[in-house]
Coordinates of C-alpha atoms in Angstrom, one line a residue:
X287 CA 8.8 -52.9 -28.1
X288 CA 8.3 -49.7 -25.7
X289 CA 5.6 -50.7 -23.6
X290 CA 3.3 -49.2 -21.2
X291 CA 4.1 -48.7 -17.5
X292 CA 2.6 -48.4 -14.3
X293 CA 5.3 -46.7 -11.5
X294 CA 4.4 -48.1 -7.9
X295 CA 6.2 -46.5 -5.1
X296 CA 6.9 -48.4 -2.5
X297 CA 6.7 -47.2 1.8
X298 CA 7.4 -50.2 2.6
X299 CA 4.4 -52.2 3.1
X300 CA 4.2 -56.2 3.4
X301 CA 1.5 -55.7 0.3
X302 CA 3.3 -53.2 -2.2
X303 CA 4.4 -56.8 -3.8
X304 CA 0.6 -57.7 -4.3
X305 CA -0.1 -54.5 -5.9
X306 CA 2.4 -55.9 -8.8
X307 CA 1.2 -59.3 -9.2
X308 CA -2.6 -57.7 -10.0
X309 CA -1.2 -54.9 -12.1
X310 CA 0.1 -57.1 -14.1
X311 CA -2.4 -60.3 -14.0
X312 CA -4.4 -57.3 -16.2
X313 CA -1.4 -57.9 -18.7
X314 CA 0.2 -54.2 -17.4
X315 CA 4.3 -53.9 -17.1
X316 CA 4.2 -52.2 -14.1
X317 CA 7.6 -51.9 -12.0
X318 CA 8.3 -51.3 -8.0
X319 CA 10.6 -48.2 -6.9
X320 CA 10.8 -47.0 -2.7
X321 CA 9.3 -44.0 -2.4
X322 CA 12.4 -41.6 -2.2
X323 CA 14.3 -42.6 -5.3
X324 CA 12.0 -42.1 -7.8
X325 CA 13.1 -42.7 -11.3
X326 CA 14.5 -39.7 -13.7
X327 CA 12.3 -40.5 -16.8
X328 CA 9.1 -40.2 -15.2
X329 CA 7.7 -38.9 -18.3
X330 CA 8.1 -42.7 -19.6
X331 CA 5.2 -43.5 -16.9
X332 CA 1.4 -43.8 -18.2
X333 CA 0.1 -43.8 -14.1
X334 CA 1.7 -44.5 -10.6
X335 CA 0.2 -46.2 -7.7
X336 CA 1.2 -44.8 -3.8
X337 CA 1.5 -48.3 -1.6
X338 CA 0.7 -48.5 2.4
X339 CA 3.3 -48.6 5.0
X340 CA 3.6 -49.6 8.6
X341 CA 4.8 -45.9 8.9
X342 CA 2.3 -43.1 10.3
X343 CA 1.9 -40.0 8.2
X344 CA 1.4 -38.0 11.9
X345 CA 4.7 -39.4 13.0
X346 CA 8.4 -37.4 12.5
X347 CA 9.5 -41.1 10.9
X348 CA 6.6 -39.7 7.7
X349 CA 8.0 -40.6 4.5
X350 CA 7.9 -37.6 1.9
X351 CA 8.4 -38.3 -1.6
X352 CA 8.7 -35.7 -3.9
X353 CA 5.3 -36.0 -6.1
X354 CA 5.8 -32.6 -7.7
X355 CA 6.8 -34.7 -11.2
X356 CA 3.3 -36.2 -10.5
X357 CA 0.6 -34.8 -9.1
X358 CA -1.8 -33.6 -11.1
X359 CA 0.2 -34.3 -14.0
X360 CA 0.1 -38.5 -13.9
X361 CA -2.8 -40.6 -13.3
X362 CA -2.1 -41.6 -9.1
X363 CA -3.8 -43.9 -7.7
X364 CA -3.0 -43.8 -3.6
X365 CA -3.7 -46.4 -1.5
X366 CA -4.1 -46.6 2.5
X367 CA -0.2 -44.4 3.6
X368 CA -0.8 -43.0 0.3
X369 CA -4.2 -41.6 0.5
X370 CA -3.4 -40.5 4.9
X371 CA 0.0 -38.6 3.3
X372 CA -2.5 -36.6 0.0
X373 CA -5.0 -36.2 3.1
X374 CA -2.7 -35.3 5.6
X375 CA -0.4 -32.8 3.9
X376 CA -2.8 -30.8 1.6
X377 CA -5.4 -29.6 4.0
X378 CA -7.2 -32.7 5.5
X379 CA -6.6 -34.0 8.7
X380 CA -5.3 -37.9 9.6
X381 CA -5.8 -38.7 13.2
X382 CA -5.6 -41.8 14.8
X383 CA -9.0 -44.3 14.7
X384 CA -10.8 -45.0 18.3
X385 CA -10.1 -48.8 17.4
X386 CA -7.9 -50.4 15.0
X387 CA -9.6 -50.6 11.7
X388 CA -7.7 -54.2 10.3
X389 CA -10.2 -56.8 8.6
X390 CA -13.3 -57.0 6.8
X391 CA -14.9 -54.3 5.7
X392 CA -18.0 -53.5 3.2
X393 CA -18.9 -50.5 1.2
X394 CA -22.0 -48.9 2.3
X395 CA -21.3 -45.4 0.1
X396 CA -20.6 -45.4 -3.5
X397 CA -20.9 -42.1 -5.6
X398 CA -22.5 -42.7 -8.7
X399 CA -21.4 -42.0 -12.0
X400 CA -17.6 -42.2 -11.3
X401 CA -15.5 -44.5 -13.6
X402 CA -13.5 -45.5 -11.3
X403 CA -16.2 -47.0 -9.4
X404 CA -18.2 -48.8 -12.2
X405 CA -19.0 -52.0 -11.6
X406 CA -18.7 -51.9 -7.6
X407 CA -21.7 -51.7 -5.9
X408 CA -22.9 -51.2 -2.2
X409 CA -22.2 -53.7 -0.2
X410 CA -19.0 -55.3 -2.0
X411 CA -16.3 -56.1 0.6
X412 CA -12.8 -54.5 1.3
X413 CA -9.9 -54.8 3.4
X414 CA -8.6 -52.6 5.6
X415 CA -4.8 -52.2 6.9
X416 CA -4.4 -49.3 9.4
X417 CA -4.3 -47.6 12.7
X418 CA -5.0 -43.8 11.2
X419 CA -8.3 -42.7 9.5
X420 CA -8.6 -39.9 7.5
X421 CA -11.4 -37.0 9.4
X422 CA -11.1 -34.5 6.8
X423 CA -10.9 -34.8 3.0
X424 CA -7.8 -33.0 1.4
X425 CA -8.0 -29.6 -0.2
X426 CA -10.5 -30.5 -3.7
X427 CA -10.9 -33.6 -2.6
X428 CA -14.6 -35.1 -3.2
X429 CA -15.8 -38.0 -1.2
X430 CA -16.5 -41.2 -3.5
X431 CA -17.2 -44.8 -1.2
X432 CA -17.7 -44.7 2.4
X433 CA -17.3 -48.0 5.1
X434 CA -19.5 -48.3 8.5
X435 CA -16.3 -47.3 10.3
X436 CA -14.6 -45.5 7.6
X437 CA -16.3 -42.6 6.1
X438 CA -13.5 -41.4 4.1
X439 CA -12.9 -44.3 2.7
X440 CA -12.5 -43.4 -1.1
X441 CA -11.9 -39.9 -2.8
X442 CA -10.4 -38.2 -5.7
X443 CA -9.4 -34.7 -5.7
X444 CA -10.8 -32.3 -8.2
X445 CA -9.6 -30.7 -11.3
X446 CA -7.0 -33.3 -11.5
X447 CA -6.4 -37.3 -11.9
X448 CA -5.9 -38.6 -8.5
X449 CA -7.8 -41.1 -6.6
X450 CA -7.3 -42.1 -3.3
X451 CA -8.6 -45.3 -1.1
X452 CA -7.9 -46.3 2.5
X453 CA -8.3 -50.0 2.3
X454 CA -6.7 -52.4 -0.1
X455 CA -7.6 -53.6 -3.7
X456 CA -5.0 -55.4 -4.2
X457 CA -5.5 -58.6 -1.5
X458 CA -7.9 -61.4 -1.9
X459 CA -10.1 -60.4 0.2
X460 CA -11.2 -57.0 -1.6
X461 CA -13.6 -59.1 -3.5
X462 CA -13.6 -56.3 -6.4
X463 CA -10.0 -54.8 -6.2
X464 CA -9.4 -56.3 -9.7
X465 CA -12.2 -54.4 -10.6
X466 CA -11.0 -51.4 -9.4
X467 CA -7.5 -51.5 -10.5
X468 CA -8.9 -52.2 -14.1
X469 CA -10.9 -49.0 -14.0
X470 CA -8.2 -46.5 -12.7
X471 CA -6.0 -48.4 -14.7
X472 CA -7.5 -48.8 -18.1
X473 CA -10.5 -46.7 -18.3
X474 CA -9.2 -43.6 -16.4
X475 CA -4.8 -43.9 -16.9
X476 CA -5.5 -45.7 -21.0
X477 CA -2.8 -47.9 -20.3
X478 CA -2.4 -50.5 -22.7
X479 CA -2.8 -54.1 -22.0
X480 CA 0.2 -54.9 -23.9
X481 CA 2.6 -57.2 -21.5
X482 CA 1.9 -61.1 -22.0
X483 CA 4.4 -64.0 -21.6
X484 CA 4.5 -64.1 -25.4
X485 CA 6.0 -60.4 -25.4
X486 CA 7.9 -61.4 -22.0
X487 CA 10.4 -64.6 -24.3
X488 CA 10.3 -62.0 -27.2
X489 CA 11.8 -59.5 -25.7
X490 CA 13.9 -61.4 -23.1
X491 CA 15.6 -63.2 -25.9
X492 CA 16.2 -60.2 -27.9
X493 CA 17.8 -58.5 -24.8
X494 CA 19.9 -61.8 -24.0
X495 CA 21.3 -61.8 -27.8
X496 CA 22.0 -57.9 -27.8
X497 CA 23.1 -58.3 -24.2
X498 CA 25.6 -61.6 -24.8
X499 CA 26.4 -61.8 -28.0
X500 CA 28.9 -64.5 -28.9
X501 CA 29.8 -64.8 -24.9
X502 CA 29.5 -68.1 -23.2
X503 CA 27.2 -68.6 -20.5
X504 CA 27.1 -70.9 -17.7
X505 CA 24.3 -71.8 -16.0
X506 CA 23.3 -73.8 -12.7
X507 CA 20.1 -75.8 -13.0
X508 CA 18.3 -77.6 -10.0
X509 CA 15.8 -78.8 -11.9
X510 CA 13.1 -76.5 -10.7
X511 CA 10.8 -74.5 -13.0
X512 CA 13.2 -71.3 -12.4
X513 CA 16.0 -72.5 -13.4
X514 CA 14.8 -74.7 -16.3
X515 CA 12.9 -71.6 -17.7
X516 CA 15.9 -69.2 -17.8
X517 CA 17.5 -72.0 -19.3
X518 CA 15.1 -72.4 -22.3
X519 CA 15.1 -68.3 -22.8
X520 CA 18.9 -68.5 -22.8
X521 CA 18.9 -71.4 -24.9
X522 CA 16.5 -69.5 -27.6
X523 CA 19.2 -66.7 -27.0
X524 CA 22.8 -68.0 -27.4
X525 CA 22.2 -71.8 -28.1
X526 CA 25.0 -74.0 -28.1
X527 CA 27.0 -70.9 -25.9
X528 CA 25.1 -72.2 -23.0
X529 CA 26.7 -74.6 -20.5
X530 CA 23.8 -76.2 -17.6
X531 CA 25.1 -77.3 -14.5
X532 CA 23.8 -79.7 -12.9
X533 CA 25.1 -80.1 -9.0
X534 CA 24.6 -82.7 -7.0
X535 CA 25.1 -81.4 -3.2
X536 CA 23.6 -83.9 -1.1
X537 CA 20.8 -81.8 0.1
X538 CA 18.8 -82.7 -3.2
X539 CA 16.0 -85.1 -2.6
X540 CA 15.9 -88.9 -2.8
X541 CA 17.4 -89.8 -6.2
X542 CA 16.6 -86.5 -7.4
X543 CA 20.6 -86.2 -8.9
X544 CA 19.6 -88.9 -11.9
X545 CA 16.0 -88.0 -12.0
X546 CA 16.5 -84.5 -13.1
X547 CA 19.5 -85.6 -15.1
X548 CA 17.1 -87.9 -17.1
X549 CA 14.1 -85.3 -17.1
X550 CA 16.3 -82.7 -19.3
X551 CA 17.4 -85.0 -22.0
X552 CA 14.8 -84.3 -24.3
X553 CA 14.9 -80.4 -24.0
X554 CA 17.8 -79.9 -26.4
X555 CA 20.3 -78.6 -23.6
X556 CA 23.6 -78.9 -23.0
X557 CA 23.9 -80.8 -19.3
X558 CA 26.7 -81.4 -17.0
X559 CA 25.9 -83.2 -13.7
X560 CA 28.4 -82.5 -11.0
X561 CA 28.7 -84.7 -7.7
X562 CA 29.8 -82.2 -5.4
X563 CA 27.8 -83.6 -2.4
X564 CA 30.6 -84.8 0.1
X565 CA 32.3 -81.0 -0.4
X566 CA 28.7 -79.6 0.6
X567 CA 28.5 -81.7 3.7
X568 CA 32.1 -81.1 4.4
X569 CA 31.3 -77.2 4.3
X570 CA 28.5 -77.5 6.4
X571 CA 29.6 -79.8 9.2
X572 CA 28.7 -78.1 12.5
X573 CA 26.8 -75.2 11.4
X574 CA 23.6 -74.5 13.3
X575 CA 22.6 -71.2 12.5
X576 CA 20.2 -71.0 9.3
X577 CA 21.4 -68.1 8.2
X578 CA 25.3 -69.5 8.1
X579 CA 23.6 -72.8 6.5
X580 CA 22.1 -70.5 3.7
X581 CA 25.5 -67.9 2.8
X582 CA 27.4 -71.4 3.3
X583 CA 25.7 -72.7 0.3
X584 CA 26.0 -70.0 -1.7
X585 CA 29.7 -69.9 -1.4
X586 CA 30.3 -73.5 -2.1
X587 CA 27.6 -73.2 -5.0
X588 CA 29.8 -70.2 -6.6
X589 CA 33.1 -72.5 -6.1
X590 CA 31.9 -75.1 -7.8
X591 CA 30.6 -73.0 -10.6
X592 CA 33.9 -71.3 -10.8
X593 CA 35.8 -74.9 -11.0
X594 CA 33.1 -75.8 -13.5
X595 CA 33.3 -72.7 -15.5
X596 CA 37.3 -72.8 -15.7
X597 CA 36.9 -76.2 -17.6
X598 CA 34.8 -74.6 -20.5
X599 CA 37.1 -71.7 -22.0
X600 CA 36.1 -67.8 -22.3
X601 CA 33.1 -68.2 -20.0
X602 CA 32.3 -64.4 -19.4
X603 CA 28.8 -65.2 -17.9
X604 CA 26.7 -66.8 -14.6
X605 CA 23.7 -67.2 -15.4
X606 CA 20.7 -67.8 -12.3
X607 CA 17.0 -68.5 -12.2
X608 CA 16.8 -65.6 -9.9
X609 CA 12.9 -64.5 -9.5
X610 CA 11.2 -61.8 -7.3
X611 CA 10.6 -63.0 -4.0
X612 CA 13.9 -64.3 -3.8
X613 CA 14.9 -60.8 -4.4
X614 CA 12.1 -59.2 -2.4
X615 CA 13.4 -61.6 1.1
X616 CA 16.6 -61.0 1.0
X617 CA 16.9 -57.6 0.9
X618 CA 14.2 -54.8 0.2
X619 CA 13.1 -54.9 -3.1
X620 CA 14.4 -52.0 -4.5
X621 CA 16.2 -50.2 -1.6
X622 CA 13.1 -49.0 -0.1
X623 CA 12.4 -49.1 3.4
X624 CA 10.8 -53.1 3.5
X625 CA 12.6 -55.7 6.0
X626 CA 15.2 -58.1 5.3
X627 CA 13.1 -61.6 5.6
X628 CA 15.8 -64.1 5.0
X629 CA 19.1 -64.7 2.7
X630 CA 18.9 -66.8 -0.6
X631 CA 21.6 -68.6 -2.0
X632 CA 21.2 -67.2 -5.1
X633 CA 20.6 -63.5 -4.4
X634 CA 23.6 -61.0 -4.6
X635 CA 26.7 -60.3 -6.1
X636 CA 29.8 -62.2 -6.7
X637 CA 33.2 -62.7 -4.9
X638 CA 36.3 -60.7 -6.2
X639 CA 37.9 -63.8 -7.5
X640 CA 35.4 -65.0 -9.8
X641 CA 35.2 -63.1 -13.4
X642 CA 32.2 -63.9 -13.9
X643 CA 29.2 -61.0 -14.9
X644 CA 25.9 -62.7 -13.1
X645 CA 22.7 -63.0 -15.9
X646 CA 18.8 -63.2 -14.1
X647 CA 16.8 -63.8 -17.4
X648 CA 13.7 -64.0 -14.3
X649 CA 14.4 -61.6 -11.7
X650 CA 11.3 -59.3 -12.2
X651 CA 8.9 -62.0 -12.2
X652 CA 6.9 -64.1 -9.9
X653 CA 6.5 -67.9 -9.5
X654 CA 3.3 -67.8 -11.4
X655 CA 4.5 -65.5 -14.2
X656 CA 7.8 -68.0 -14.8
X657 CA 5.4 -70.7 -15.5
X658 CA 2.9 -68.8 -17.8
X659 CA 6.3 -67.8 -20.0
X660 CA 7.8 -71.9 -19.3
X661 CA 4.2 -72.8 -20.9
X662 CA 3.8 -70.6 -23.8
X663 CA 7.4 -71.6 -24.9
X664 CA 5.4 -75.1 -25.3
X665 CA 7.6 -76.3 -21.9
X666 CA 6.6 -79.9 -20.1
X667 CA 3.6 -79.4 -18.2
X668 CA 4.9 -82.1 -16.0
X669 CA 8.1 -79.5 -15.2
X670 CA 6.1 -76.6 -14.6
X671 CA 4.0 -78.1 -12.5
X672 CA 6.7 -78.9 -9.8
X673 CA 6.2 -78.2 -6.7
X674 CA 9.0 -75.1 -5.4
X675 CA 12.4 -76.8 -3.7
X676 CA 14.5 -74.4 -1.6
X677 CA 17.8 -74.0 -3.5
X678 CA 19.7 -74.8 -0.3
X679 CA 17.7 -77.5 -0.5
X680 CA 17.5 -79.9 2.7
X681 CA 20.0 -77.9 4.8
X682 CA 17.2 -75.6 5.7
X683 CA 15.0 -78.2 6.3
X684 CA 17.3 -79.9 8.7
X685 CA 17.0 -77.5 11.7
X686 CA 20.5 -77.6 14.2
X687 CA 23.5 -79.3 12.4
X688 CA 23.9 -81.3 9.2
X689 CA 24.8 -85.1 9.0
X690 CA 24.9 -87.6 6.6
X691 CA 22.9 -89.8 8.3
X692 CA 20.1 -86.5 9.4
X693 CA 20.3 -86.2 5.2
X694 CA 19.1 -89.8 4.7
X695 CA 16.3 -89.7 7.4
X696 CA 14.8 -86.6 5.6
X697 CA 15.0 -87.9 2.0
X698 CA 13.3 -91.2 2.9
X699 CA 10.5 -89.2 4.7
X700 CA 10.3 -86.6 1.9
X701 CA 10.0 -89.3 -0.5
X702 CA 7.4 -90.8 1.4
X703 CA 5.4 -87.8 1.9
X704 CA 5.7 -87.0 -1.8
X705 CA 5.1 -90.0 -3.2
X706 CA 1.8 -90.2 -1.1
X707 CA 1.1 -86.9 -2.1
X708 CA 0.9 -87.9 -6.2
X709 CA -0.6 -91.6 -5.7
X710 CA -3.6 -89.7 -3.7
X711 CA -4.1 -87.1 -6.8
X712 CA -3.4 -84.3 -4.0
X713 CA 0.0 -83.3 -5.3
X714 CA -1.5 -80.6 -8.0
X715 CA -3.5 -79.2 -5.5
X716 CA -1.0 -78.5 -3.0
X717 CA 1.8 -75.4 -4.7
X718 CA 4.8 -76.6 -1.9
X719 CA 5.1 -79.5 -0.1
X720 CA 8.1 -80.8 2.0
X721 CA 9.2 -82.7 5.4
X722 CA 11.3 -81.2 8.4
X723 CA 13.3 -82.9 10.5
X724 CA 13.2 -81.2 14.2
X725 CA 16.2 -80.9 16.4
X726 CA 14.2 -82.8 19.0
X727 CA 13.8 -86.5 20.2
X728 CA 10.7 -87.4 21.6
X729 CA 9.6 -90.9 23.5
X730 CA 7.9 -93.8 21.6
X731 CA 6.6 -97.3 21.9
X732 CA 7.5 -99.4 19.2
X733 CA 6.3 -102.9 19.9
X734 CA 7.2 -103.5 23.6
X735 CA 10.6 -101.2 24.0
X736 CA 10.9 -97.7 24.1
X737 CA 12.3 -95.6 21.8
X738 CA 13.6 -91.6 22.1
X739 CA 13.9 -90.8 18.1
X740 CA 13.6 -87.8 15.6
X741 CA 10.4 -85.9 15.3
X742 CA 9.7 -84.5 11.8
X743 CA 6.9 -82.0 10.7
X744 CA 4.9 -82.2 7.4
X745 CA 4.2 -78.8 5.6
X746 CA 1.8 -78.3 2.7
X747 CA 0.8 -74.8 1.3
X748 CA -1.7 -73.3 -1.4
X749 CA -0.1 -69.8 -2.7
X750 CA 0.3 -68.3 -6.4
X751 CA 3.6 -66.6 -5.8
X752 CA 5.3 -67.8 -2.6
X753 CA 4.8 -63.9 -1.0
X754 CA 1.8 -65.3 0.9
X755 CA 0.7 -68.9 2.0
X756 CA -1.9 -70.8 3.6
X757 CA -1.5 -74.4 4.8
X758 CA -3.6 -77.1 2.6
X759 CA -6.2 -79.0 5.0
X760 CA -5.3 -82.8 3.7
X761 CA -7.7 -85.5 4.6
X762 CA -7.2 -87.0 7.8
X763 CA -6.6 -90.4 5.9
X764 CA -4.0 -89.4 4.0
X765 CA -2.4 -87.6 7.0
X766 CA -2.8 -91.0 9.3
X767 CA -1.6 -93.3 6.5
X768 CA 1.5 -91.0 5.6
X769 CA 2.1 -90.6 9.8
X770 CA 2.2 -94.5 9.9
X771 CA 4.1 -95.3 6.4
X772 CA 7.0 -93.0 7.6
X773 CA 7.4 -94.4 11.6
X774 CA 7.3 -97.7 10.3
X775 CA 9.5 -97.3 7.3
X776 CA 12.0 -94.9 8.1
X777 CA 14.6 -95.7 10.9
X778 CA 15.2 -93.2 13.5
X779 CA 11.7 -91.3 13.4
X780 CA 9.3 -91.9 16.0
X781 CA 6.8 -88.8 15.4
X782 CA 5.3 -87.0 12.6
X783 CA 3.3 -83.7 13.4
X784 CA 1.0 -81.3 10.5
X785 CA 2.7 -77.5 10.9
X786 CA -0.7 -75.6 10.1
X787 CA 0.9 -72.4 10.0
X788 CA 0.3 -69.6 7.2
X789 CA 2.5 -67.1 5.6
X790 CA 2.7 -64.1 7.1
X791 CA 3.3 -64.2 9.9
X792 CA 5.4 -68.0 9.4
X793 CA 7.3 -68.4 6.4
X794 CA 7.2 -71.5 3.6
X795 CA 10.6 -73.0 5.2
X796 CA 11.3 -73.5 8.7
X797 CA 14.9 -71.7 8.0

């Protein structure tokens, strides 16, 4: 099936990922390219969408892409950079604002009969995201919304299909951007609603058997709803060609090795468990720096796949529960100009030795997209519903070096936390939840003798995709009866603190 597609450049802004997620909550296949390599069959594009950018359009650092393929020919939709670069280099004028506009803003101006306002109305909130305002309207270009502060706050130029906005539809707090992308989207650019999780497995397994074949696959599981999902669209793929791997490397939490083990019995795959937890430690012993910690992983998780993989003959495949964010932290999403956040075990190609070709059923999608395609393949609810777990699981949680004995401390406070979590029907409202264990003592009173033990921080988050994050206000209870249950139960831990920090500017893991 040849569906329709939305192009989204990308200037590098911490949003162009957003812009994604809503394009396609409207059921849209919609794909992210940086703004200078744009692809060759633009033709196969029904509309494209300009992103923001921390860059200035006034600056010599301006990015230029080359819109002569679409201007006036496809449906473009430009938003904040984009709408400053139409402005500023077809006869408007960008200068910078008297003060910042960032925050809150509502629509006081809306031009009537213009689908691609319909259904927003005066006063309907946006966000705004920048340090230039556009003065002057482009060559053709016909106000359509104006804020308080921003009067040029929406246009479209005339005599062809571009629309232009300076704040944001795509964040929460545009309380109609949905709206908004809908119309450009659907009643202005026709696209077709045609991309659902259904068509996602259907195609995905199609691609995996065309893509395969006969080959044998291996793949690691962690028991996470990544992982398990590529493994059921593999499974539908190549069947009994599919190898799991289960490995056990000592960062997992408490008895998490058997539990998982147990949990994919009844799913029909083919499961290995591997104890590889004292080679893990062994590799890790010493290492301080997170970002060591994390490519440290990822080597030993690649040698043990390789051991693993030389046991079953002809394996020609690796296959990963790779999704977007993963991709989108560790380096910029598609070569454009966005920041390296962090490194993921699990992102990246492989060493020389191993023969292995690498398989990412997931890589294009998002947390919530890999559980609407885990649910309509009829998958656990139970499964989906787990909470994310860092691959390098609690290495990064550990901050400094690892031990054995830091390990222990952080699974019997996890498993506290955890377990509070579900028996206090909170653990389905939270979307992550863990325990870090500081690389601080601090002094306590425990009966009549001091102590100078561990410190360890609680995190909780509400999110959708992992890209942004807010902390989850628990009850104080259950915060004062978890605090209590872990000093008094768990050796070697004299302090438990809330970390109440969202995402930006903090991120989900400490490391």
């Amino acid at each position: 099936m040849q569906h329709n597609k939305v192009l989204i450049l990308d200037f590098g802004s911490q949003y162009t990922q957003l812009i994604a997620r809503r394009v396609r909550e409207l059921n849209i296949y919609c794909e992210i390219h940086p703004y200078n390599k744009i692809p060759k069959e633009i033709d196969t594009y029904n509309a494209v969408i300009l992103s923001g950018s921390p860059v200035s359009v006034r600056s010599i650092d301006a990015l230029h892409p080359d819109l002569s393929e679409i201007r006036g020919i496809k449906p473009l939709l430009a938003v904040c950079y984009g709408a400053q670069y139409l402005a500023h280099f077809s006869g408007g004028e960008v200068a910078e604002s008297n003060t910042r506009e960032y925050g809150r803003a509502n629509l006081e101006f809306i031009k009537t009969n213009e689908d691609f306002l319909e259904n927003i109305h005066e006063g309907s909130q946006v966000w705004m995201s920048h340090s230039d305002t556009i003065k002057k309207l482009p060559n053709k270009g016909v106000l359509l919304a104006s804020t308080t502060d921003v009067k040029n706050a929406a246009f479209k130029i005339e005599g062809e299909p571009t629309y232009a906005i300076q704040f944001h539809p795509e964040v929460y707090h545009t309380t109609d951007g949905h709206q908004l992308l809908h119309n450009f989207l659907i009643k202005i650019a026709k696209v077709a609603q045609d991309w659902t999780p259904q068509s996602f497995v259907e195609e995905t397994v199609e691609n995996l058997k065309a893509k395969l074949g006969n080959d044998k696959v291996v793949l690691g599981l962690s028991g996470g709803v990544d992982s398990s999902v590529a493994a059921m669209l593999l499974h539908k793929a190549i069947g009994i060609n599919l190898y799991c791997i289960f490995v056990n490397n000592g960062l997992l939490r408490k008895n998490e090795f058997e539990d998982v083990l147990h949990q994919y019995k009844d799913m029909g795959l083919n499961v290995k468990g591997v104890d590889a937890s004292a080679r893990f430690l062994d590799a890790l012993a010493g290492i301080s720096d997170p970002e060591t910690k994390r490519k440290a992983i990822g080597r030993m998780f690649i040698e043990v796949f390789d051991d693993e993989a030389h046991r079953i003959q002809e394996v020609k495949w690796l296959a990963q529960g790779t999704i977007y964010p993963d991709v989108i932290e560790s380096v910029s999403a598609t070569g454009g100009p966005s920041a390296t956040i962090k490194s993921h075990h699990n992102v990246g190609g492989l060493p020389d030795f191993m023969k292995l070709k690498i398989v990412e059923p997931l890589k294009a999608l998002f947390k919530d997209e890999v559980r609407r395609v885990g649910a309509s393949m009829n998958m656990d609810a139970h499964l989906l519903g787990r909470h994310p777990f860092p691959g390098p699981g609690l290495a990064i949680r550990i901050l400094g070096d690892l031990t054995a004995e830091k390990v222990r401390i952080l699974q019997e406070v996890d498993a506290i936390f955890i377990n509070n979590l579900k028996s206090w029907n909170l653990y389905d409202k939270v979307w992550q939840a863990g325990a870090m264990l500081l690389p601080v003592n601090s002094v306590g009173v425990m009966g009549d003798e001091r102590t100078y033990e561990k410190c360890v921080a609680l995190r909780a988050v509400e999110s959708t995709d992992g890209m942004t994050a807010d902390w989850v206000n628990l009850p104080y209870e259950f915060l004062q009866k978890t605090s209590n249950e872990i000093i008094n139960k768990v050796k070697g831990v004299n302090r438990v603190v809330y970390d109440i920090s969202s995402k930006p500017p903090a991120t989900i893991e400490w490391e």
